[in-house]
PDB file of C-alpha atoms in Angstrom:
ATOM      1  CA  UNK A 172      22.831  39.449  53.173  1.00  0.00           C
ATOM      2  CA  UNK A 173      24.713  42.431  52.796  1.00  0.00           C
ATOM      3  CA  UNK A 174      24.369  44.927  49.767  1.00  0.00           C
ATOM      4  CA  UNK A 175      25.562  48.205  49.010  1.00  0.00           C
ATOM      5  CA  UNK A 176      23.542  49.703  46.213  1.00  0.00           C
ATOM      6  CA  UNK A 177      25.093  53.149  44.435  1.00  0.00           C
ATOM      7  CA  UNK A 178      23.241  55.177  42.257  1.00  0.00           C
ATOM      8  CA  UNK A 179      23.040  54.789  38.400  1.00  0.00           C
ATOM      9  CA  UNK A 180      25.966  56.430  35.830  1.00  0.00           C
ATOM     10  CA  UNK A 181      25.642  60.334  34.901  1.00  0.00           C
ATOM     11  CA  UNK A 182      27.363  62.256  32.349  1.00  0.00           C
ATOM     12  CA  UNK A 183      28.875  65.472  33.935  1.00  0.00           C
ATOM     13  CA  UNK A 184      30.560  68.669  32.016  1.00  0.00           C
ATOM     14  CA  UNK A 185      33.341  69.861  33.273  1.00  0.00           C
ATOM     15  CA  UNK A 186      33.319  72.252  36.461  1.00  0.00           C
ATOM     16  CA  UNK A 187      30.349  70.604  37.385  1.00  0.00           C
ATOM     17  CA  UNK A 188      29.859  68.442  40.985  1.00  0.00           C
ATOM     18  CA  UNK A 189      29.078  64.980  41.130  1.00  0.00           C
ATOM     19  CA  UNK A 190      26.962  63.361  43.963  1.00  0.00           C
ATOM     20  CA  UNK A 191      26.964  59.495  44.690  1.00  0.00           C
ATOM     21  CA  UNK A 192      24.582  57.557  46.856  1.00  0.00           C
ATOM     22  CA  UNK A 193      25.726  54.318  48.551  1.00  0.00           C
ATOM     23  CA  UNK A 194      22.613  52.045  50.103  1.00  0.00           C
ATOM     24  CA  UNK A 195      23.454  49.909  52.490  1.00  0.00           C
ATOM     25  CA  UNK A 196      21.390  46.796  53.586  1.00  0.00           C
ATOM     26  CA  UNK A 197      21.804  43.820  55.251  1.00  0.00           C
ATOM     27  CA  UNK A 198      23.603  45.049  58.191  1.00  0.00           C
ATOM     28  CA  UNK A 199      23.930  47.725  61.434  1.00  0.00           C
ATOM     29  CA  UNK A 200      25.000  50.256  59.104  1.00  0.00           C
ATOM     30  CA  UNK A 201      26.270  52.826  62.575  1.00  0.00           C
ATOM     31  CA  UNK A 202      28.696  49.803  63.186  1.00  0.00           C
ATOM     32  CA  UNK A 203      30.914  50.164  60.388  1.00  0.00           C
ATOM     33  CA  UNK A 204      32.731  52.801  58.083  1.00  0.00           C
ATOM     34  CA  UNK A 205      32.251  53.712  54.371  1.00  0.00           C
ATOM     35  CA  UNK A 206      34.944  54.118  52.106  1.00  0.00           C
ATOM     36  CA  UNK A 207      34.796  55.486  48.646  1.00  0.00           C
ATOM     37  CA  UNK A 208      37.312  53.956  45.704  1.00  0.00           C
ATOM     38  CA  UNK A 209      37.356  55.207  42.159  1.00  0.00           C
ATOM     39  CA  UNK A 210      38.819  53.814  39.224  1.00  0.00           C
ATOM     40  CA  UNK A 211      39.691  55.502  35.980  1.00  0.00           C
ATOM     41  CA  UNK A 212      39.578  53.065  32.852  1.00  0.00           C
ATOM     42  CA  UNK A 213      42.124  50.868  32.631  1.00  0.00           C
ATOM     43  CA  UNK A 214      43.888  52.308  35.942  1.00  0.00           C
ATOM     44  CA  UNK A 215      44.705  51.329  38.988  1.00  0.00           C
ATOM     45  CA  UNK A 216      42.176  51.495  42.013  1.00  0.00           C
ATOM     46  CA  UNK A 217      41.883  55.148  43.989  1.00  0.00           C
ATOM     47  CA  UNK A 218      41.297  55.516  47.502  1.00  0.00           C
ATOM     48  CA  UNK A 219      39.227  58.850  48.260  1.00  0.00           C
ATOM     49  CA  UNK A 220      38.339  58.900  51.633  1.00  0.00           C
ATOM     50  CA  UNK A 221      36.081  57.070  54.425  1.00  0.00           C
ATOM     51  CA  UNK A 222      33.029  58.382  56.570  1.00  0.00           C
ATOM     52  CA  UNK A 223      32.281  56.496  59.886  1.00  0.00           C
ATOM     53  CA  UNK A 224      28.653  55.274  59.563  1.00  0.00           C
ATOM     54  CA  UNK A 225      28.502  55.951  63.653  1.00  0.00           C
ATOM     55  CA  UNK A 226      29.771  58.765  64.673  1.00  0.00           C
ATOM     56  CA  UNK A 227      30.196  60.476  60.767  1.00  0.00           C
ATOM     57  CA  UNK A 228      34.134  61.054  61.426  1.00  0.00           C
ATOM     58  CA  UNK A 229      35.557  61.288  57.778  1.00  0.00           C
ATOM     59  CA  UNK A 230      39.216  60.694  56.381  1.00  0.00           C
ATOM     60  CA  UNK A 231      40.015  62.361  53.286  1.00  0.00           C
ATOM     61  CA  UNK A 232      42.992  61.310  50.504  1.00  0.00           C
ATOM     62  CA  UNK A 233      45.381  64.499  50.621  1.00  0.00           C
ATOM     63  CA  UNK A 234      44.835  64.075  46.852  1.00  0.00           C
ATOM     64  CA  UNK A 235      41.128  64.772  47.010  1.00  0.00           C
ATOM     65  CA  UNK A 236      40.430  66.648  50.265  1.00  0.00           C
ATOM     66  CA  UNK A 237      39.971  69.947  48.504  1.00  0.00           C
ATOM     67  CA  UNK A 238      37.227  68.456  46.411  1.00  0.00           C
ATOM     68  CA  UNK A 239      35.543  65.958  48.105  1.00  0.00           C
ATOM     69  CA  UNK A 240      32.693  65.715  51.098  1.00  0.00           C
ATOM     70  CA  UNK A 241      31.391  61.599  51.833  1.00  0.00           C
ATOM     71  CA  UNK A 242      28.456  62.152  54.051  1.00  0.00           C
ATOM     72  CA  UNK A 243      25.657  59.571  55.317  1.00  0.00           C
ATOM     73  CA  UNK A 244      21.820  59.406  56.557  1.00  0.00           C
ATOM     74  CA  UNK A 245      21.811  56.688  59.457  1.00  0.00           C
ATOM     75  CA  UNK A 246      18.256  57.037  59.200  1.00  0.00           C
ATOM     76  CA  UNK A 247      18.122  55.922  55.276  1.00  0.00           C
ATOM     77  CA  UNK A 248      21.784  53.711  55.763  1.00  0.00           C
ATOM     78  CA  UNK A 249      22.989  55.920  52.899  1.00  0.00           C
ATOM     79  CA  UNK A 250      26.588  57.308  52.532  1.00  0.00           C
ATOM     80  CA  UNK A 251      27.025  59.823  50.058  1.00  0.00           C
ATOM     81  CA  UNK A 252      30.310  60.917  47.673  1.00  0.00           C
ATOM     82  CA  UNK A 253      30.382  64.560  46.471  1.00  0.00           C
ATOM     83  CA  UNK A 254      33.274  65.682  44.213  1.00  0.00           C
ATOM     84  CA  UNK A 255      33.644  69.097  42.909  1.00  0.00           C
ATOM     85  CA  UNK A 256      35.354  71.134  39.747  1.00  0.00           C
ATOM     86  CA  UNK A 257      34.943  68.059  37.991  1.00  0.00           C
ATOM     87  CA  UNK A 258      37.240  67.647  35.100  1.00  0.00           C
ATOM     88  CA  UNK A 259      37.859  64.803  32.010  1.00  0.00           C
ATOM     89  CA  UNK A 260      40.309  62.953  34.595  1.00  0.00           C
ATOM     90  CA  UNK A 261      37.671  62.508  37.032  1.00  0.00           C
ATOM     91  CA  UNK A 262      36.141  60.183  34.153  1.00  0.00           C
ATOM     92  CA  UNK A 263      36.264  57.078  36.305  1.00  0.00           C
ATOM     93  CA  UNK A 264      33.851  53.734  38.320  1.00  0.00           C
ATOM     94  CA  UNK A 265      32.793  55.239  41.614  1.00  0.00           C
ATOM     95  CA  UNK A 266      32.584  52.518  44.447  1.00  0.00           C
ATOM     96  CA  UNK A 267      31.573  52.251  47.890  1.00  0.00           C
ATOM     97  CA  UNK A 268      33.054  49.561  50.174  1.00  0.00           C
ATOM     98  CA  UNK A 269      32.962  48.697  53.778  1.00  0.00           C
ATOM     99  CA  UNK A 270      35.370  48.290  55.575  1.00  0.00           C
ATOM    100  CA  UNK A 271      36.182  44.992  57.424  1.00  0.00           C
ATOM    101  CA  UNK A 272      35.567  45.983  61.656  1.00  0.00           C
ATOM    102  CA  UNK A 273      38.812  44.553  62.951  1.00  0.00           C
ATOM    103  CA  UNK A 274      40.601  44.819  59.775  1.00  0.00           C
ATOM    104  CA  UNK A 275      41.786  47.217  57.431  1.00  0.00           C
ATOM    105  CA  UNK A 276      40.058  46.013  54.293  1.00  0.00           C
ATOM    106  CA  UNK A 277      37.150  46.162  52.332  1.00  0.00           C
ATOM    107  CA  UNK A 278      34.561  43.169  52.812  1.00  0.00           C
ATOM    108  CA  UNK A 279      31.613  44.058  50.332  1.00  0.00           C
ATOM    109  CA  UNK A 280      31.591  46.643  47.237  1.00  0.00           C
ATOM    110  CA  UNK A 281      29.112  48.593  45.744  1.00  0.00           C
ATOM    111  CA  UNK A 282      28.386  47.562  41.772  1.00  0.00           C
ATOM    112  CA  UNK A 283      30.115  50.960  40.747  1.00  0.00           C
ATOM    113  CA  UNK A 284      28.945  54.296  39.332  1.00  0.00           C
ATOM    114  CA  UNK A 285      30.312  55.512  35.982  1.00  0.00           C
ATOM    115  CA  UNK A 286      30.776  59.450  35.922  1.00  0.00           C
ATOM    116  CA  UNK A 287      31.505  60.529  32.737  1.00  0.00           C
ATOM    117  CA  UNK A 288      33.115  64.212  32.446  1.00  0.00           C
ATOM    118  CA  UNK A 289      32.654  65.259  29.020  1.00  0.00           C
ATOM    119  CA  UNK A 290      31.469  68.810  27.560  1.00  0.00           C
TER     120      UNK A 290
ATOM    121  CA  UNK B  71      55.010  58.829  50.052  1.00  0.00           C
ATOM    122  CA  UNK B  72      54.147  55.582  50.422  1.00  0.00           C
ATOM    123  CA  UNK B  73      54.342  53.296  47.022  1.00  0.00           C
ATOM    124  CA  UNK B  74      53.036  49.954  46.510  1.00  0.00           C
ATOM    125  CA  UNK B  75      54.942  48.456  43.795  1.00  0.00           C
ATOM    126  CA  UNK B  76      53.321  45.052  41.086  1.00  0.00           C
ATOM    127  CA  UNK B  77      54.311  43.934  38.324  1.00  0.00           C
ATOM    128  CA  UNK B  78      52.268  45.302  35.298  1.00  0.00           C
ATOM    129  CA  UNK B  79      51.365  41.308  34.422  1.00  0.00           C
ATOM    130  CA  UNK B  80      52.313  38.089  35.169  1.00  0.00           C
ATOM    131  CA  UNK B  81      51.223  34.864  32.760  1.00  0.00           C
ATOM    132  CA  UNK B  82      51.350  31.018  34.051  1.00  0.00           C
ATOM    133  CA  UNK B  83      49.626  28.326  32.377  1.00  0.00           C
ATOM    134  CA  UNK B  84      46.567  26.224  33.314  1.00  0.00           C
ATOM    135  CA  UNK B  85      47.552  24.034  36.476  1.00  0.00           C
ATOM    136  CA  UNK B  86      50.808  25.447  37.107  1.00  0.00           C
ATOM    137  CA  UNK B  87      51.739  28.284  39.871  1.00  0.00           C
ATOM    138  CA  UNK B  88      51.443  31.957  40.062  1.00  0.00           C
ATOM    139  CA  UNK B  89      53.089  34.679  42.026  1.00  0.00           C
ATOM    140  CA  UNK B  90      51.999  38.208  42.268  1.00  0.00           C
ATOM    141  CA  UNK B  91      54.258  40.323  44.256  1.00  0.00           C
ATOM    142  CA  UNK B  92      53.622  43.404  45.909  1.00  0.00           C
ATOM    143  CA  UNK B  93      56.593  45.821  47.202  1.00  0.00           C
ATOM    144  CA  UNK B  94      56.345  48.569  50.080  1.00  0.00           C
ATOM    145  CA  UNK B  95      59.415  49.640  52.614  1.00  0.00           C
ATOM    146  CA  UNK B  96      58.787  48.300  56.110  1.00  0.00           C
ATOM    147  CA  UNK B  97      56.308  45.507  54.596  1.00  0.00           C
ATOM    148  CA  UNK B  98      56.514  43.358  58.001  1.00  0.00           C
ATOM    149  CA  UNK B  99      54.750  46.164  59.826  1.00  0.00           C
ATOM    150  CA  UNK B 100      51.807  46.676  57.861  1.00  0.00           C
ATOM    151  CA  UNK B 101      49.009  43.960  57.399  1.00  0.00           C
ATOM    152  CA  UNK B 102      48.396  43.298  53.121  1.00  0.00           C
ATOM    153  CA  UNK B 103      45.402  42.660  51.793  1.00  0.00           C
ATOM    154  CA  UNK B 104      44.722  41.016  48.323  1.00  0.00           C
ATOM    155  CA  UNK B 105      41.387  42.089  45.452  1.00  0.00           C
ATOM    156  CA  UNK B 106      40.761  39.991  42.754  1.00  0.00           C
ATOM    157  CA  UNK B 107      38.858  42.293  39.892  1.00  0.00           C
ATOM    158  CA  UNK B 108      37.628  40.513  36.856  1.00  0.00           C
ATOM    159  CA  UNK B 109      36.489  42.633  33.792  1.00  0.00           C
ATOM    160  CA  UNK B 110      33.590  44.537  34.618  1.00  0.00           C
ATOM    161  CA  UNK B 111      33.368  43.849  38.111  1.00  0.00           C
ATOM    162  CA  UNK B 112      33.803  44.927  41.131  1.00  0.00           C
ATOM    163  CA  UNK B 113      37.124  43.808  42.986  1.00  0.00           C
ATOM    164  CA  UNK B 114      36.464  41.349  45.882  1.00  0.00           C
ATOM    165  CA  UNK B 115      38.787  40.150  48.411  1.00  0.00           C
ATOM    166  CA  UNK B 116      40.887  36.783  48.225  1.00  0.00           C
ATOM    167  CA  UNK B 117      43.559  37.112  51.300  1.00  0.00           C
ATOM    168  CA  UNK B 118      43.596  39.550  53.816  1.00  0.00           C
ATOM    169  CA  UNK B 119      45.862  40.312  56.927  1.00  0.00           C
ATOM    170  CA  UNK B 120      48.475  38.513  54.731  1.00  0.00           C
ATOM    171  CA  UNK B 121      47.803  35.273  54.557  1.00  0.00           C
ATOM    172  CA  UNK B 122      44.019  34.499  55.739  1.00  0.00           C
ATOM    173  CA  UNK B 123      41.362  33.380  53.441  1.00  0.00           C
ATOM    174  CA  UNK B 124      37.831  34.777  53.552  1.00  0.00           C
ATOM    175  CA  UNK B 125      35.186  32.526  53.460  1.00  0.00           C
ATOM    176  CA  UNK B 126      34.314  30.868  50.354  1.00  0.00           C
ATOM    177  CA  UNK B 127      37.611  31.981  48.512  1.00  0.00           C
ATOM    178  CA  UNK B 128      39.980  28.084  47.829  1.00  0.00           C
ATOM    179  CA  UNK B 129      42.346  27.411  49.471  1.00  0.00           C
ATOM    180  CA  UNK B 130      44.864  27.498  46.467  1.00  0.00           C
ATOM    181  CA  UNK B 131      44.944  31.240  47.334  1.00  0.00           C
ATOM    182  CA  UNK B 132      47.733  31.925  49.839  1.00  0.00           C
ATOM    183  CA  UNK B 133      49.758  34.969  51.194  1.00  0.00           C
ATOM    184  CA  UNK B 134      53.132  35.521  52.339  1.00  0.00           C
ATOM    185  CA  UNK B 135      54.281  38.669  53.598  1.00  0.00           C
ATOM    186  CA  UNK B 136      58.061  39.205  54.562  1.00  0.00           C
ATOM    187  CA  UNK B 137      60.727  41.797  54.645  1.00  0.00           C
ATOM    188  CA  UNK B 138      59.822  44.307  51.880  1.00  0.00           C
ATOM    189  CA  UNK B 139      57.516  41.661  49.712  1.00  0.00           C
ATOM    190  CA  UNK B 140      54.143  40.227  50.016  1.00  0.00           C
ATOM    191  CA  UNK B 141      53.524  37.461  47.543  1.00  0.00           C
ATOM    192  CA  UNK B 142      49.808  36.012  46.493  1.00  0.00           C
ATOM    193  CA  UNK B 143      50.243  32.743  45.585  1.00  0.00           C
ATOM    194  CA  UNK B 144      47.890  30.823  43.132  1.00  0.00           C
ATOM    195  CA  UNK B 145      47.817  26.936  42.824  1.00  0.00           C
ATOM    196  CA  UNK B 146      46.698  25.081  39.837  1.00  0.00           C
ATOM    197  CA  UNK B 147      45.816  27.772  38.475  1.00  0.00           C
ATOM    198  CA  UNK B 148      42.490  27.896  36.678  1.00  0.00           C
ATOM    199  CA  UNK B 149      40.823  29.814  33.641  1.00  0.00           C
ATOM    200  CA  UNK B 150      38.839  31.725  35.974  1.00  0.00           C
ATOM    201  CA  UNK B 151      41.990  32.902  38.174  1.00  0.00           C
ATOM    202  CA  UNK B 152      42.529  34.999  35.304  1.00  0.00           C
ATOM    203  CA  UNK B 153      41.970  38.370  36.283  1.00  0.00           C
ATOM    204  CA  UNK B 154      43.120  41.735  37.737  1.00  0.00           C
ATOM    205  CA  UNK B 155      44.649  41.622  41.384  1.00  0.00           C
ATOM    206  CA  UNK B 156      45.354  44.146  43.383  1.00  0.00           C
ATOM    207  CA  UNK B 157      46.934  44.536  46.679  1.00  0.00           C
ATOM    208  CA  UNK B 158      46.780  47.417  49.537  1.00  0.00           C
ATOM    209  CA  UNK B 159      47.327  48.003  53.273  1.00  0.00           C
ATOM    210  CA  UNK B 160      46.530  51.260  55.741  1.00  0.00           C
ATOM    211  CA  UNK B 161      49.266  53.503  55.923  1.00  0.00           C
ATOM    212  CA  UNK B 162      48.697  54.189  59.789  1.00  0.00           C
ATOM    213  CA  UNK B 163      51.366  57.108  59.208  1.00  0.00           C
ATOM    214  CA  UNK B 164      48.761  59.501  57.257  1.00  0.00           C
ATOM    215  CA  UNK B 165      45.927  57.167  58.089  1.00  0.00           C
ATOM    216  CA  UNK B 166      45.507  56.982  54.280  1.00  0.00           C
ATOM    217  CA  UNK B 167      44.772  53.221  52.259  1.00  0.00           C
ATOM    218  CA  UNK B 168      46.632  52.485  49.403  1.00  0.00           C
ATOM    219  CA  UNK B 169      46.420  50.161  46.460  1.00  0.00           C
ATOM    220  CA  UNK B 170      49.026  49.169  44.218  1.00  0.00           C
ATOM    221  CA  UNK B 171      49.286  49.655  40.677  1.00  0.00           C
ATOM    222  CA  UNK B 172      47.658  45.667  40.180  1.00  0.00           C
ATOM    223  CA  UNK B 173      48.766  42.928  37.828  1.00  0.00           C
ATOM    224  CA  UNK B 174      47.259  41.482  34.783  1.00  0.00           C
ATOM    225  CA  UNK B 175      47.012  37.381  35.411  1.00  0.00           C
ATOM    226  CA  UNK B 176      46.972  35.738  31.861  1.00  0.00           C
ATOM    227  CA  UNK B 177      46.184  32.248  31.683  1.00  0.00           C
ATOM    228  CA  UNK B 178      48.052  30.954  28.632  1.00  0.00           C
TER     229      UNK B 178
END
């Protein structure tokens, strides 16, 4: 079955970079893209950006683009989330989700990974 | 830029009907897609490309998608319906995805 495993929650101050792992299982992880969601408590869901897990194209939110990198290691069917100059608004769930092939949606989720930005 | 608009909540009681809407200009040209999110979890999908059901998700979750609106519709609405939800569709303009602000379902 499919799974998408992130890494666990870290505490980060602020200017610092964050780096989430995304393990993928269960399926032909070069067949499908990655996106990356984040969610600040009690706020609304965040798009961030998308890596293709093929040919590694990537799609960043205008919001983040000056911040963020999501890369991925087909050999270890990883994708990766890397957010810089962290700050307390950053504070927020980190998940990955696949997208849907013929559809523009998101078919399985990671669990979420808490970043904390505190000093 | 492109705004997807919810009501903050909306409350219905056990066995009766709920309607989420979701707003957007040009609505009919874009395909919406529905997340249910209970507390602590990760959202999941409950309609997508409007209207369709993925597997495993009852059929008293429907989608309607028309003019400027797209409506999730709840039967019978259970305990367990209660719940964040979320919609969001691909803005094919600045190949961006969005989400809107979600609504808190009470079940009173």
């Amino acid at each position: 079955q499919v799974q998408l495993v992130q890494s666990g929650a870290e505490v980060k101050k602020p200017g610092a970079s964050l780096k989430v792992s995304c393990k993928a299982s269960g399926y032909t992880f070069t067949n499908y893209a990655m996106h990356w969601v984040r969610q600040a408590p009690g706020q609304r869901l965040e798009w961030m950006g998308w890596i293709h897990g093929g040919n590694g194209n990537t799609k960043y939110s205008q919001r983040f683009q000056d911040r963020v990198t999501i890369s991925r290691d087909t050999s270890a069917s990883t994708a990766y989330m890397e957010l810089r100059g962290l700050r307390s608004g950053d504070t927020a769930i980190y998940y990955c989700a696949r997208k849907m092939r013929s559809y523009w949606y998101f078919d399985y989720w990671g669990q979420g990974t808490l970043i904390t930005v505190s000093s | 830029s492109y705004v997807l608009t919810q009501p903050p909540s909306v409350s219905v009681a056990p066995g009766q009907t709920a309607r989420i809407t979701c707003g957007g200009d040009n609505f009919g040209s874009k395909s919406v897609h529905w997340y249910q999110q209970r507390p602590g979890q990760a959202p999941g999908v409950v309609v997508y490309d409007d209207s369709d059901r993925p597997s495993g998700i009852p059929e008293r979750f429907s989608g309607s998608n028309s003019g400027n609106t797209a409506t999730l519709t709840i039967s019978r609405v259970e305990a367990g319906d209660e719940a964040d939800y979320y919609c969001q569709v691909w803005d094919s303009s600045r190949d961006h995805v969005l989400f809107g602000g979600g609504t808190k379902l009470t079940v009173v």
